[in-house]
Tab-separated table of C-alpha atoms and ligand atoms in Angstrom:
chain	number	residue	atom	x	y	z
A	483	MET	CA	132.494	101.586	130.250
A	484	VAL	CA	129.616	101.107	127.806
A	485	LYS	CA	127.503	98.110	128.507
A	486	GLU	CA	127.107	95.439	125.940
A	487	ASN	CA	123.846	95.633	123.993
A	488	PHE	CA	123.640	99.314	124.722
A	489	ARG	CA	121.199	101.038	122.442
A	490	CYS	CA	121.268	104.567	121.127
A	491	GLY	CA	119.123	106.115	118.412
A	492	TYR	CA	117.260	109.204	117.048
A	493	ILE	CA	113.473	109.165	117.485
A	494	ALA	CA	111.310	111.750	115.639
A	495	VAL	CA	108.225	112.889	117.397
A	496	VAL	CA	105.706	114.043	114.785
A	497	GLY	CA	101.969	114.984	114.680
A	498	ARG	CA	99.711	117.696	113.787
A	499	PRO	CA	100.002	120.944	115.723
A	500	ASN	CA	98.947	121.106	119.425
A	501	VAL	CA	98.632	117.350	120.088
A	502	GLY	CA	101.331	117.505	122.832
A	503	LYS	CA	104.576	116.545	121.135
A	504	SER	CA	106.718	119.107	123.128
A	505	THR	CA	105.132	118.328	126.247
A	506	LEU	CA	105.823	114.571	125.826
A	507	ILE	CA	109.444	115.142	124.960
A	508	ASN	CA	109.960	117.455	128.104
A	509	THR	CA	108.245	114.782	130.266
A	510	MET	CA	110.541	112.039	128.850
A	511	ILE	CA	113.703	114.163	129.324
A	512	GLY	CA	112.687	115.526	132.804
A	513	GLU	CA	113.855	118.992	131.723
A	514	LYS	CA	112.283	121.659	129.708
A	515	VAL	CA	113.879	121.595	126.277
A	516	SER	CA	111.030	122.676	124.052
A	517	ILE	CA	108.374	125.360	124.750
A	518	THR	CA	104.671	124.475	124.868
A	519	SER	CA	101.341	126.339	124.688
A	520	LYS	CA	97.636	125.992	124.202
A	521	LYS	CA	98.078	127.427	120.768
A	522	PRO	CA	99.067	125.428	117.686
A	523	GLN	CA	102.348	125.993	115.913
A	524	THR	CA	104.289	126.666	118.991
A	525	THR	CA	107.479	124.687	118.037
A	526	ARG	CA	109.295	126.120	115.089
A	527	ASN	CA	112.652	124.505	115.138
A	528	ARG	CA	113.903	120.989	115.405
A	529	VAL	CA	114.999	120.567	119.050
A	530	LEU	CA	116.838	117.547	120.422
A	531	GLY	CA	116.089	116.202	123.805
A	532	VAL	CA	118.643	113.557	125.128
A	533	VAL	CA	117.940	111.110	127.922
A	534	THR	CA	120.438	108.404	129.028
A	535	THR	CA	119.372	105.296	131.092
A	536	GLN	CA	121.467	102.215	132.104
A	537	THR	CA	120.467	100.498	128.944
A	538	ALA	CA	119.910	103.193	126.243
A	539	GLN	CA	120.367	106.686	125.220
A	540	PHE	CA	117.271	108.190	123.509
A	541	VAL	CA	117.711	111.184	121.240
A	542	PHE	CA	114.302	112.727	120.682
A	543	VAL	CA	113.707	115.086	117.863
A	544	ASP	CA	110.936	117.542	118.629
A	545	THR	CA	109.344	118.684	115.348
A	546	PRO	CA	107.048	121.515	114.501
A	547	GLY	CA	103.320	120.555	114.160
A	548	PHE	CA	102.802	119.593	110.483
A	549	GLN	CA	100.688	122.186	108.785
A	550	THR	CA	98.287	121.617	106.140
A	551	LYS	CA	96.458	124.857	105.795
A	552	TYR	CA	98.444	127.728	104.368
A	553	GLY	CA	102.052	128.322	103.902
A	554	ASN	CA	104.430	131.263	104.426
A	555	ALA	CA	108.111	130.748	104.216
A	556	LEU	CA	108.265	129.892	107.948
A	557	ILE	CA	105.592	127.267	107.677
A	558	ARG	CA	107.083	125.640	104.510
A	559	GLY	CA	110.449	125.482	106.305
A	560	MET	CA	108.757	123.890	109.427
A	561	ASN	CA	106.956	121.237	107.249
A	562	ARG	CA	110.343	120.438	105.606
A	563	SER	CA	111.902	119.669	108.873
A	564	VAL	CA	109.292	117.260	109.765
A	565	ARG	CA	109.772	115.344	106.516
A	566	ALA	CA	113.520	115.356	107.033
A	567	SER	CA	113.221	114.126	110.629
A	568	ILE	CA	111.048	111.274	109.567
A	569	ALA	CA	113.704	110.305	106.940
A	570	ASP	CA	116.696	110.655	109.284
A	571	THR	CA	115.747	108.920	112.395
A	572	ASP	CA	115.654	105.151	113.650
A	573	ALA	CA	112.108	105.391	114.988
A	574	VAL	CA	109.028	107.639	114.753
A	575	VAL	CA	106.452	108.369	117.460
A	576	LEU	CA	103.348	109.623	115.805
A	577	VAL	CA	101.167	111.668	118.457
A	578	ILE	CA	97.458	111.890	118.094
A	579	GLU	CA	94.784	112.999	120.734
A	580	ALA	CA	92.490	110.499	122.576
A	581	GLY	CA	89.588	112.214	120.892
A	582	GLY	CA	90.336	110.361	117.741
A	583	TRP	CA	91.752	110.682	114.271
A	584	LYS	CA	91.369	113.960	112.563
A	585	PRO	CA	92.080	114.815	108.855
A	586	ALA	CA	95.193	116.546	109.777
A	587	ASP	CA	96.457	113.483	111.653
A	588	GLU	CA	95.862	111.481	108.387
A	589	LYS	CA	97.973	113.984	106.504
A	590	VAL	CA	101.000	113.288	108.854
A	591	LEU	CA	100.302	109.602	108.500
A	592	GLU	CA	100.716	110.010	104.800
A	593	LEU	CA	104.289	111.289	105.329
A	594	LEU	CA	105.338	107.899	106.952
A	595	PRO	CA	107.010	105.333	104.905
A	596	ARG	CA	104.448	102.622	103.873
A	597	GLU	CA	106.396	99.597	105.058
A	598	SER	CA	108.192	100.764	108.163
A	599	SER	CA	108.118	98.602	111.206
A	600	ASN	CA	109.619	101.392	113.332
A	601	VAL	CA	106.632	103.644	113.918
A	602	ILE	CA	104.708	103.784	117.372
A	603	LEU	CA	101.491	105.548	117.823
A	604	ALA	CA	101.072	107.457	121.065
A	605	ILE	CA	97.368	108.382	121.918
A	606	ASN	CA	97.820	111.432	124.067
A	607	LYS	CA	95.640	113.304	126.504
A	608	VAL	CA	93.907	110.234	127.840
A	609	ASP	CA	93.242	112.198	131.037
A	610	MET	CA	90.697	114.216	128.980
A	611	VAL	CA	88.680	111.052	128.040
A	612	LYS	CA	85.826	110.200	130.424
A	613	GLN	CA	84.914	106.892	128.689
A	614	LYS	CA	88.124	104.859	129.019
A	615	ASP	CA	86.520	102.039	127.012
A	616	SER	CA	86.506	104.328	123.990
A	617	LEU	CA	90.208	103.846	123.665
A	618	LEU	CA	89.991	100.095	122.725
A	619	PRO	CA	88.099	100.807	119.502
A	620	LEU	CA	90.407	103.757	118.725
A	621	MET	CA	93.410	101.444	118.960
A	622	ALA	CA	91.707	98.879	116.742
A	623	GLU	CA	90.814	101.684	114.201
A	624	SER	CA	94.395	102.845	114.353
A	625	MET	CA	95.869	99.419	113.583
A	626	GLN	CA	93.725	99.361	110.429
A	627	LYS	CA	95.278	102.477	109.214
A	628	TYR	CA	98.952	101.571	109.690
A	629	PRO	CA	101.035	98.624	110.965
A	630	PHE	CA	102.211	100.338	114.137
A	631	ALA	CA	104.935	98.538	115.957
A	632	ALA	CA	103.003	99.498	119.222
A	633	ILE	CA	100.157	101.673	120.239
A	634	VAL	CA	100.411	103.445	123.771
A	635	PRO	CA	97.765	105.577	125.330
A	636	ILE	CA	99.418	108.227	127.441
A	637	SER	CA	99.119	111.462	129.300
A	638	ALA	CA	102.225	113.500	128.485
A	639	GLU	CA	101.114	116.183	130.938
A	640	LYS	CA	100.469	113.797	133.813
A	641	GLY	CA	103.346	111.527	132.955
A	642	ARG	CA	101.074	108.583	132.587
A	643	GLN	CA	102.285	105.477	130.673
A	644	VAL	CA	105.253	107.430	129.516
A	645	THR	CA	107.712	104.805	130.868
A	646	GLU	CA	105.670	102.161	128.955
A	647	LEU	CA	106.106	104.264	125.825
A	648	MET	CA	109.777	104.589	126.273
A	649	ALA	CA	110.121	100.817	126.750
A	650	GLU	CA	108.434	100.282	123.434
A	651	ILE	CA	110.675	102.899	121.768
A	652	GLU	CA	113.772	101.296	123.140
A	653	LYS	CA	112.839	97.944	121.472
A	654	LEU	CA	113.187	99.795	117.956
A	655	MET	CA	116.572	101.400	118.699
A	656	PRO	CA	119.633	100.036	117.134
A	657	GLU	CA	122.672	98.908	119.232
A	658	ASN	CA	125.016	101.781	119.361
A	659	PRO	CA	127.391	103.306	121.879
A	660	PRO	CA	125.890	106.610	123.232
A	661	PHE	CA	126.380	109.728	120.897
A	662	PHE	CA	126.210	112.182	123.668
A	663	ASP	CA	127.645	112.666	127.096
A	664	PRO	CA	125.183	111.322	129.675
A	665	ASP	CA	124.634	114.606	131.242
A	666	VAL	CA	123.785	116.375	128.048
A	667	TYR	CA	120.055	116.875	127.665
A	668	THR	CA	119.631	118.996	124.529
A	669	ASP	CA	121.639	120.326	121.548
A	670	LYS	CA	120.375	123.893	122.078
A	671	THR	CA	122.388	126.585	123.804
A	672	PRO	CA	121.219	128.425	126.864
A	673	ARG	CA	120.811	131.525	124.584
A	674	PHE	CA	118.374	129.701	122.283
A	675	LEU	CA	116.464	128.287	125.201
A	676	ALA	CA	116.188	131.745	126.758
A	677	ALA	CA	114.904	133.244	123.504
A	678	GLU	CA	112.432	130.387	123.316
A	679	THR	CA	111.226	131.026	126.888
A	680	ILE	CA	110.446	134.558	126.126
A	681	ARG	CA	108.514	133.509	123.032
A	682	GLU	CA	106.569	130.993	125.141
A	683	LYS	CA	105.528	133.606	127.615
A	684	ALA	CA	104.467	135.925	124.682
A	685	PHE	CA	102.576	133.009	123.128
A	686	ARG	CA	100.851	132.218	126.393
A	687	LEU	CA	99.958	135.833	127.382
A	688	LEU	CA	98.993	137.300	124.033
A	689	GLY	CA	95.645	136.922	122.149
A	690	ASP	CA	95.093	134.272	119.388
A	691	GLU	CA	96.221	136.294	116.294
A	692	LEU	CA	99.439	137.738	117.423
A	693	PRO	CA	101.914	134.900	118.373
A	694	TYR	CA	102.451	133.643	114.755
A	695	GLY	CA	104.028	136.968	113.999
A	696	ILE	CA	106.457	136.911	116.951
A	697	ALA	CA	110.169	136.074	117.044
A	698	VAL	CA	112.788	136.793	119.693
A	699	THR	CA	116.475	137.701	119.318
A	700	ILE	CA	119.084	137.918	122.174
A	701	ASP	CA	121.003	141.042	121.599
A	702	LYS	CA	123.289	140.835	124.664
A	703	TRP	CA	124.354	138.152	127.102
A	704	THR	CA	126.837	138.643	129.851
A	705	GLU	CA	127.329	136.079	132.608
A	706	ASP	CA	129.420	135.229	135.585
A	707	ASP	CA	129.204	132.564	138.214
A	708	LYS	CA	126.339	134.316	140.112
A	709	LYS	CA	124.256	136.305	137.634
A	710	ALA	CA	123.403	136.693	133.905
A	711	GLU	CA	122.419	140.017	132.220
A	712	ILE	CA	120.388	139.470	129.068
A	713	ILE	CA	118.994	141.996	126.527
A	714	ALA	CA	116.413	140.680	124.098
A	715	THR	CA	114.032	141.925	121.359
A	716	LEU	CA	110.576	140.671	120.795
A	717	ILE	CA	110.017	141.200	116.986
A	718	VAL	CA	106.434	141.773	115.685
A	719	GLU	CA	105.264	141.993	112.239
A	720	ARG	CA	103.131	145.008	112.366
A	721	GLU	CA	103.227	148.483	113.939
A	722	ALA	CA	99.761	147.931	115.515
A	723	HIS	CA	101.102	144.822	117.326
A	724	LYS	CA	103.729	146.643	119.111
A	725	GLY	CA	101.230	148.367	121.322
A	726	ILE	CA	99.405	145.050	122.037
A	727	VAL	CA	102.635	143.507	123.146
A	728	ILE	CA	103.733	146.267	125.374
A	729	GLY	CA	100.108	146.669	126.857
A	730	ALA	CA	98.625	149.567	128.978
A	731	GLN	CA	101.337	151.145	130.892
A	732	GLY	CA	103.815	148.435	129.563
A	733	GLU	CA	101.906	145.904	131.821
A	734	LYS	CA	101.961	143.063	129.265
A	735	LEU	CA	105.573	143.281	128.388
A	736	ARG	CA	106.452	143.551	132.144
A	737	GLU	CA	104.573	140.232	132.837
A	738	ILE	CA	106.151	138.496	129.803
A	739	SER	CA	109.624	139.538	131.067
A	740	ARG	CA	108.852	138.680	134.644
A	741	LEU	CA	107.777	135.069	133.905
A	742	ALA	CA	110.624	134.557	131.293
A	743	ARG	CA	113.118	135.820	133.798
A	744	MET	CA	112.056	133.339	136.524
A	745	ASP	CA	112.218	130.419	134.118
A	746	ILE	CA	115.618	131.474	132.642
A	747	ALA	CA	116.955	131.984	136.311
A	748	ASP	CA	115.777	128.373	137.049
A	749	MET	CA	117.475	127.027	133.878
A	750	LEU	CA	120.754	128.853	134.559
A	751	ALA	CA	120.646	128.375	138.279
A	752	LYS	CA	121.714	131.960	138.944
A	753	SER	CA	120.011	135.219	139.223
A	754	VAL	CA	119.015	136.885	136.017
A	755	TYR	CA	118.509	140.526	134.892
A	756	LEU	CA	116.375	140.567	131.782
A	757	GLU	CA	115.462	143.564	129.576
A	758	VAL	CA	112.971	142.892	126.643
A	759	TRP	CA	112.448	145.395	123.867
A	760	VAL	CA	109.948	145.354	121.140
A	761	ARG	CA	110.568	146.105	117.520
A	762	VAL	CA	108.747	145.961	114.255
A	763	ARG	CA	110.024	143.964	111.241
A	764	LYS	CA	107.392	143.743	108.632
A	765	GLY	CA	106.809	140.446	106.902
A	766	TRP	CA	109.799	138.701	108.574
A	767	ASN	CA	108.016	135.338	108.615
A	768	ASP	CA	107.821	135.357	104.837
A	769	ASP	CA	111.274	136.619	104.124
A	770	ALA	CA	114.086	133.995	103.680
A	771	ARG	CA	116.920	136.245	104.827
A	772	ALA	CA	115.074	137.414	107.887
A	773	LEU	CA	114.229	133.705	108.781
A	774	LYS	CA	117.776	132.932	108.556
A	775	THR	CA	119.002	135.630	110.848
A	776	LEU	CA	116.314	134.638	113.286
A	777	GLY	CA	117.534	131.135	113.377
A	778	TYR	CA	114.742	129.527	111.337
A	779	GLU	CA	116.013	127.341	108.605
B	1027	GTP	N1	95.080	117.430	129.160
B	1027	GTP	C1	96.186	117.245	128.578
B	1027	GTP	N2	96.804	118.255	127.906
B	1027	GTP	C2	97.951	118.050	127.439
B	1027	GTP	C3	98.681	116.833	127.492
B	1027	GTP	N3	99.789	116.890	126.714
B	1027	GTP	C4	99.916	118.140	126.303
B	1027	GTP	N4	98.778	118.876	126.586
B	1027	GTP	C5	98.524	120.270	126.390
B	1027	GTP	O1	98.393	120.448	124.887
B	1027	GTP	C6	98.822	121.770	124.541
B	1027	GTP	C7	99.766	121.622	123.388
B	1027	GTP	O2	101.012	121.070	123.977
B	1027	GTP	P1	102.446	121.153	123.088
B	1027	GTP	O3	103.247	120.187	123.819
B	1027	GTP	O4	102.717	122.546	122.947
B	1027	GTP	O5	101.860	120.683	121.691
B	1027	GTP	P2	102.757	120.427	120.413
B	1027	GTP	O6	102.219	119.132	119.695
B	1027	GTP	O7	104.196	120.456	120.653
B	1027	GTP	O8	102.306	121.705	119.519
B	1027	GTP	P3	103.076	122.463	118.338
B	1027	GTP	O9	104.505	122.680	118.660
B	1027	GTP	O10	102.219	123.663	118.124
B	1027	GTP	O11	102.987	121.452	117.183
B	1027	GTP	C8	99.345	122.413	125.774
B	1027	GTP	O12	98.434	123.281	126.256
B	1027	GTP	C9	99.587	121.330	126.728
B	1027	GTP	O13	99.603	121.674	128.022
B	1027	GTP	C10	97.985	115.721	128.161
B	1027	GTP	O14	98.418	114.722	128.335
B	1027	GTP	N5	96.859	116.027	128.724
B	1028	MG	MG1	105.749	121.671	120.049
């Protein structure tokens, strides 16, 4: 039985790269639906994270960090998906960092509809701020920039004030019956989440330059009640990158696989055998057809 006044809506979480959008969504959902890393441009696809309470069902849309610098086909597609998410959702949470507004944050602000009363500002990473009283001027400054429906300082990582943020979001959501089953928490398949987990480990373990040229495909997936056997390929852009990903005596690749296997085993709640290969595909991130086969649209 659906309660009267039940609310359900789509909420886009937007912001420049690396402000903590995916971390925030994972914290709100209480499950890992979106990979995170210290490096910008971690998220590439729109990912839904669903959480159902007694009174509402939140359908969060994680978006790639909005890029203003340079654009290959992958980045252009990522930016398109940010714009589309803003247009298609009932509410928007704009995330910035407690350090203050940056030019790249202002660019995201420009994407928002002028008159909307459905935008909330989340000021993230407050755990990094020593002077807590610097938050009040930042909140006042933010109100001058846009008529936010609410401004909530949070720490996505530490889970601070996240319940308060969700209460503010709930106020903006329309009355609707739930769109998803209450035990659904994402629209992504275990296959997609496994590929993303491998990409996350590569992102985290490799140097600064390499991750942007990395993609992952799942080539084989067999599963029974107790175990899963997965064969995947890490795709790199250049021949020279192959050796870096593999590392001396295969050390790097082994560590990427080991960490990914543990997370995937957790996710599937069964034992996992994971084999990861490395292959070169030149210029995949600027090639429309390659992007499509890799699941980036
Ligand atoms: N100290 C601190 N770090 C945080 C907090 N939230 C996120 N981070 C860190 O910020 C980095 C970026 O987090 P992500 O969630 O990947 O950021 P994102 O906005 O999704 O980034 P893109 O997908 O690249 O646009 C990671 O290293 C997180 O651990 C927070 O509340 N406090
Ligand atoms: Mg992200």
